[in-house]
Short mmCIF file of C-alpha atoms in Angstrom, two decimals:
data_model
loop_
_atom_site.label_atom_id
_atom_site.label_comp_id
_atom_site.label_asym_id
_atom_site.label_seq_id
_atom_site.Cartn_x
_atom_site.Cartn_y
_atom_site.Cartn_z
CA UNK A 1 12.85 17.58 -108.61
CA UNK A 2 15.21 14.93 -107.45
CA UNK A 3 17.44 13.06 -109.82
CA UNK A 4 19.15 9.60 -109.75
CA UNK A 5 22.00 8.33 -111.62
CA UNK A 6 22.31 4.91 -113.11
CA UNK A 7 25.82 3.76 -112.50
CA UNK A 8 27.56 0.51 -111.11
CA UNK A 9 27.48 0.61 -107.27
CA UNK A 10 29.55 -1.30 -105.03
CA UNK A 11 28.20 -3.54 -102.31
CA UNK A 12 29.09 -3.03 -98.63
CA UNK A 13 29.82 -5.68 -96.06
CA UNK A 14 31.04 -5.79 -92.51
CA UNK A 15 33.76 -8.08 -91.08
CA UNK A 16 34.66 -8.67 -87.49
CA UNK A 17 37.87 -9.48 -85.85
CA UNK A 18 36.91 -10.87 -82.36
CA UNK A 19 39.82 -11.34 -80.02
CA UNK A 20 39.80 -13.51 -76.79
CA UNK A 21 42.38 -14.55 -74.35
CA UNK A 22 43.08 -17.86 -72.75
CA UNK A 23 46.02 -18.61 -70.09
CA UNK A 24 48.69 -18.67 -72.65
CA UNK A 25 47.45 -17.42 -75.95
CA UNK A 26 45.59 -14.61 -77.82
CA UNK A 27 42.80 -16.06 -79.75
CA UNK A 28 40.68 -14.90 -82.89
CA UNK A 29 37.25 -16.04 -83.72
CA UNK A 30 36.87 -17.66 -87.20
CA UNK A 31 33.87 -19.21 -88.98
CA UNK A 32 34.01 -21.92 -91.66
CA UNK A 33 32.22 -20.93 -94.71
CA UNK A 34 29.26 -22.99 -95.70
CA UNK A 35 28.53 -21.36 -99.08
CA UNK A 36 30.47 -20.13 -101.99
CA UNK A 37 32.83 -18.22 -102.67
CA UNK A 38 35.54 -20.02 -100.59
CA UNK A 39 33.11 -22.72 -99.30
CA UNK A 40 34.85 -24.78 -96.62
CA UNK A 41 37.54 -21.97 -96.06
CA UNK A 42 37.94 -20.24 -92.75
CA UNK A 43 37.13 -16.71 -92.56
CA UNK A 44 36.20 -13.71 -90.21
CA UNK A 45 32.72 -13.63 -89.44
CA UNK A 46 30.73 -10.89 -91.40
CA UNK A 47 28.33 -10.40 -94.13
CA UNK A 48 26.35 -7.90 -96.19
CA UNK A 49 24.85 -4.73 -94.83
CA UNK A 50 20.94 -4.48 -95.12
CA UNK A 51 19.38 -1.23 -96.38
CA UNK A 52 17.71 -0.61 -93.03
CA UNK A 53 20.72 -1.06 -90.49
CA UNK A 54 23.78 0.77 -89.51
CA UNK A 55 27.06 -0.61 -89.93
CA UNK A 56 27.66 -1.24 -86.27
CA UNK A 57 24.13 -2.96 -86.28
CA UNK A 58 25.00 -5.22 -89.14
CA UNK A 59 28.41 -6.24 -87.46
CA UNK A 60 26.52 -7.21 -84.22
CA UNK A 61 23.86 -9.08 -86.13
CA UNK A 62 26.44 -11.02 -88.05
CA UNK A 63 28.30 -11.86 -84.93
CA UNK A 64 25.24 -13.15 -83.46
CA UNK A 65 23.93 -15.07 -86.38
CA UNK A 66 27.22 -16.84 -87.36
CA UNK A 67 28.56 -17.30 -84.09
CA UNK A 68 26.00 -16.79 -81.33
CA UNK A 69 28.13 -14.17 -79.93
CA UNK A 70 27.40 -10.70 -78.42
CA UNK A 71 30.04 -8.32 -77.22
CA UNK A 72 29.94 -4.79 -75.37
CA UNK A 73 33.35 -3.67 -76.90
CA UNK A 74 33.16 -3.23 -80.56
CA UNK A 75 34.66 -0.56 -82.60
CA UNK A 76 35.36 0.27 -86.14
CA UNK A 77 38.73 -0.63 -87.44
CA UNK A 78 39.41 0.14 -91.20
CA UNK A 79 37.68 0.22 -94.63
CA UNK A 80 39.01 -2.48 -96.99
CA UNK A 81 38.25 -1.64 -100.71
CA UNK A 82 40.59 -3.26 -103.23
CA UNK A 83 38.65 -3.83 -106.39
CA UNK A 84 39.48 -7.54 -106.58
CA UNK A 85 39.13 -8.38 -102.86
CA UNK A 86 35.77 -10.37 -103.35
CA UNK A 87 35.19 -12.67 -106.44
CA UNK A 88 31.47 -11.84 -106.27
CA UNK A 89 32.09 -8.40 -107.65
CA UNK A 90 32.90 -4.81 -106.35
CA UNK A 91 32.53 -5.27 -102.54
CA UNK A 92 33.91 -2.79 -100.08
CA UNK A 93 33.95 -4.04 -96.43
CA UNK A 94 34.15 -2.04 -93.11
CA UNK A 95 36.01 -3.96 -90.58
CA UNK A 96 35.40 -3.92 -86.81
CA UNK A 97 37.11 -5.39 -83.84
CA UNK A 98 35.89 -6.67 -80.60
CA UNK A 99 37.27 -7.94 -77.33
CA UNK A 100 35.53 -10.59 -75.23
CA UNK A 101 36.10 -12.82 -72.20
CA UNK A 102 36.39 -16.46 -73.41
CA UNK A 103 34.78 -17.97 -70.43
CA UNK A 104 31.51 -15.90 -70.93
CA UNK A 105 30.93 -17.14 -74.52
CA UNK A 106 29.73 -20.41 -76.05
CA UNK A 107 30.12 -20.35 -79.87
CA UNK A 108 27.21 -21.55 -82.02
CA UNK A 109 27.59 -21.41 -85.73
CA UNK A 110 24.42 -20.88 -87.77
CA UNK A 111 23.14 -19.25 -91.14
CA UNK A 112 25.92 -19.47 -93.62
CA UNK A 113 28.70 -20.47 -91.26
CA UNK A 114 29.38 -24.25 -91.10
CA UNK A 115 31.49 -23.97 -87.77
CA UNK A 116 32.82 -21.38 -85.48
CA UNK A 117 35.99 -21.69 -83.45
CA UNK A 118 38.94 -20.03 -81.68
CA UNK A 119 42.33 -20.16 -83.28
CA UNK A 120 45.69 -18.67 -82.00
CA UNK A 121 46.44 -15.37 -83.73
CA UNK A 122 49.79 -16.65 -84.60
CA UNK A 123 48.54 -19.82 -86.06
CA UNK A 124 45.48 -19.39 -88.27
CA UNK A 125 44.63 -21.45 -91.30
CA UNK A 126 44.61 -19.74 -94.75
CA UNK A 127 41.83 -17.39 -94.64
CA UNK A 128 39.15 -16.35 -97.32
CA UNK A 129 38.96 -13.03 -99.15
CA UNK A 130 41.67 -10.56 -97.83
CA UNK A 131 40.87 -11.57 -94.31
CA UNK A 132 44.44 -12.17 -93.30
CA UNK A 133 45.17 -8.53 -94.07
CA UNK A 134 42.17 -7.44 -91.98
CA UNK A 135 43.28 -9.65 -89.04
CA UNK A 136 46.84 -8.21 -89.34
CA UNK A 137 45.61 -4.66 -89.22
CA UNK A 138 43.48 -5.38 -86.23
CA UNK A 139 46.27 -7.07 -84.43
CA UNK A 140 48.47 -4.04 -84.96
CA UNK A 141 45.55 -1.69 -83.67
CA UNK A 142 45.21 -3.90 -80.56
CA UNK A 143 49.02 -3.88 -79.79
CA UNK A 144 48.98 -0.04 -80.04
CA UNK A 145 45.84 0.59 -78.34
CA UNK A 146 46.41 -1.71 -75.27
CA UNK A 147 49.31 0.38 -74.10
CA UNK A 148 47.28 3.74 -73.97
CA UNK A 149 43.80 2.65 -73.27
CA UNK A 150 42.68 -0.02 -70.60
CA UNK A 151 40.91 -2.20 -73.13
CA UNK A 152 43.01 -5.22 -72.22
CA UNK A 153 40.79 -5.48 -69.17
CA UNK A 154 37.90 -6.73 -71.56
CA UNK A 155 39.99 -9.70 -72.26
CA UNK A 156 40.24 -10.69 -68.48
CA UNK A 157 37.76 -12.31 -65.94
CA UNK A 158 36.15 -9.71 -63.76
CA UNK A 159 38.58 -10.78 -61.01
CA UNK A 160 42.11 -11.35 -61.97
CA UNK A 161 45.74 -11.57 -60.54
CA UNK A 162 48.48 -9.21 -61.21
CA UNK A 163 50.29 -12.18 -62.95
CA UNK A 164 47.33 -12.57 -65.21
CA UNK A 165 47.25 -9.03 -66.02
CA UNK A 166 51.11 -9.05 -66.89
CA UNK A 167 50.62 -12.35 -69.09
CA UNK A 168 47.81 -10.25 -71.00
CA UNK A 169 50.30 -7.55 -71.92
CA UNK A 170 53.15 -9.95 -72.58
CA UNK A 171 51.08 -12.10 -74.88
CA UNK A 172 49.48 -9.07 -76.84
CA UNK A 173 52.79 -7.18 -77.09
CA UNK A 174 54.91 -10.36 -77.76
CA UNK A 175 57.61 -9.59 -75.37
CA UNK A 176 58.37 -10.18 -71.70
CA UNK A 177 58.02 -7.31 -69.11
CA UNK A 178 59.96 -6.64 -65.94
CA UNK A 179 57.59 -7.88 -63.19
CA UNK A 180 58.77 -5.27 -60.48
CA UNK A 181 58.40 -2.35 -62.95
CA UNK A 182 54.98 -3.47 -64.19
CA UNK A 183 53.49 -3.89 -61.06
CA UNK A 184 54.71 -0.65 -59.66
CA UNK A 185 53.36 1.23 -62.83
CA UNK A 186 50.06 -0.42 -62.85
CA UNK A 187 49.37 -0.04 -59.19
CA UNK A 188 50.47 3.61 -59.03
CA UNK A 189 47.66 4.43 -61.35
CA UNK A 190 45.53 3.52 -58.55
CA UNK A 191 42.80 2.05 -60.82
CA UNK A 192 42.87 -1.60 -59.38
CA UNK A 193 40.73 -2.50 -56.58
CA UNK A 194 42.45 -4.89 -54.40
CA UNK A 195 39.76 -7.61 -53.16
CA UNK A 196 39.71 -9.55 -49.99
CA UNK A 197 39.92 -12.80 -52.17
CA UNK A 198 42.59 -15.06 -53.47
CA UNK A 199 42.75 -17.52 -56.24
CA UNK A 200 41.00 -20.79 -55.85
CA UNK A 201 41.98 -24.38 -56.74
CA UNK A 202 45.41 -23.57 -57.86
CA UNK A 203 48.57 -25.79 -57.05
CA UNK A 204 50.85 -23.01 -56.13
CA UNK A 205 50.45 -20.25 -53.47
CA UNK A 206 47.10 -18.35 -54.17
CA UNK A 207 47.65 -14.93 -55.28
CA UNK A 208 45.45 -11.78 -54.37
CA UNK A 209 42.59 -11.02 -56.83
CA UNK A 210 41.95 -7.60 -58.23
CA UNK A 211 39.27 -5.74 -60.00
CA UNK A 212 39.50 -2.66 -62.69
CA UNK A 213 37.80 0.14 -61.34
CA UNK A 214 35.80 1.46 -64.49
CA UNK A 215 33.95 4.29 -62.60
CA UNK A 216 37.22 5.70 -61.20
CA UNK A 217 39.09 5.46 -64.59
CA UNK A 218 36.18 7.56 -66.30
CA UNK A 219 36.48 10.11 -63.56
CA UNK A 220 40.28 10.30 -64.15
CA UNK A 221 39.99 10.37 -67.85
CA UNK A 222 37.63 13.45 -67.64
CA UNK A 223 40.17 15.15 -65.51
CA UNK A 224 42.98 14.61 -68.14
CA UNK A 225 44.44 11.26 -66.98
CA UNK A 226 46.41 9.38 -69.51
CA UNK A 227 46.56 5.60 -69.24
CA UNK A 228 49.85 4.43 -70.43
CA UNK A 229 52.02 1.27 -70.08
#
């Protein structure tokens, strides 16, 4: 005979930190809340987990509902459970972080989001709930992970220059990198496919375009290769 026990239970939400990159800045996706609590305040997209869905399914649903966004790179970040983190009651949130190519996504706010927009991670408005802590945790994860896994390529267009690749790492890591050493190291990994194409519509000398070879990386990874920059 099964038994159930009556006691207060916390609710569960998911919150998503979505990073994108433009030419000069690392961006994070925020939505403006259309309902209380914190109506009108900017926040990370997210919401309550339904009884019939997994955590990841809930995160993907909330991203699509609140911002019209889909992403292939979504991974669990951390669980935040301070007793007073949500004025509605005892709410635990499981945070995810995602990486997207800005040029491939058009934001469209809906459901309880009044607006969706990209903000510089270094200049965000005051965020609702404990979302500033969630964003800070995600940023530290990105800074660490981008050095030992090739997730940074998720932020670049499919075809990119070596200068764009270096700027990505300099932007995320917040420091300058030696051009010669960076190129020598990244090219020595033999993970970039040099294309018979150059930049178009640029005022300076057009640079060669490259593409990241995902298939080759997977093969090397199985053989014990370690990506490290």
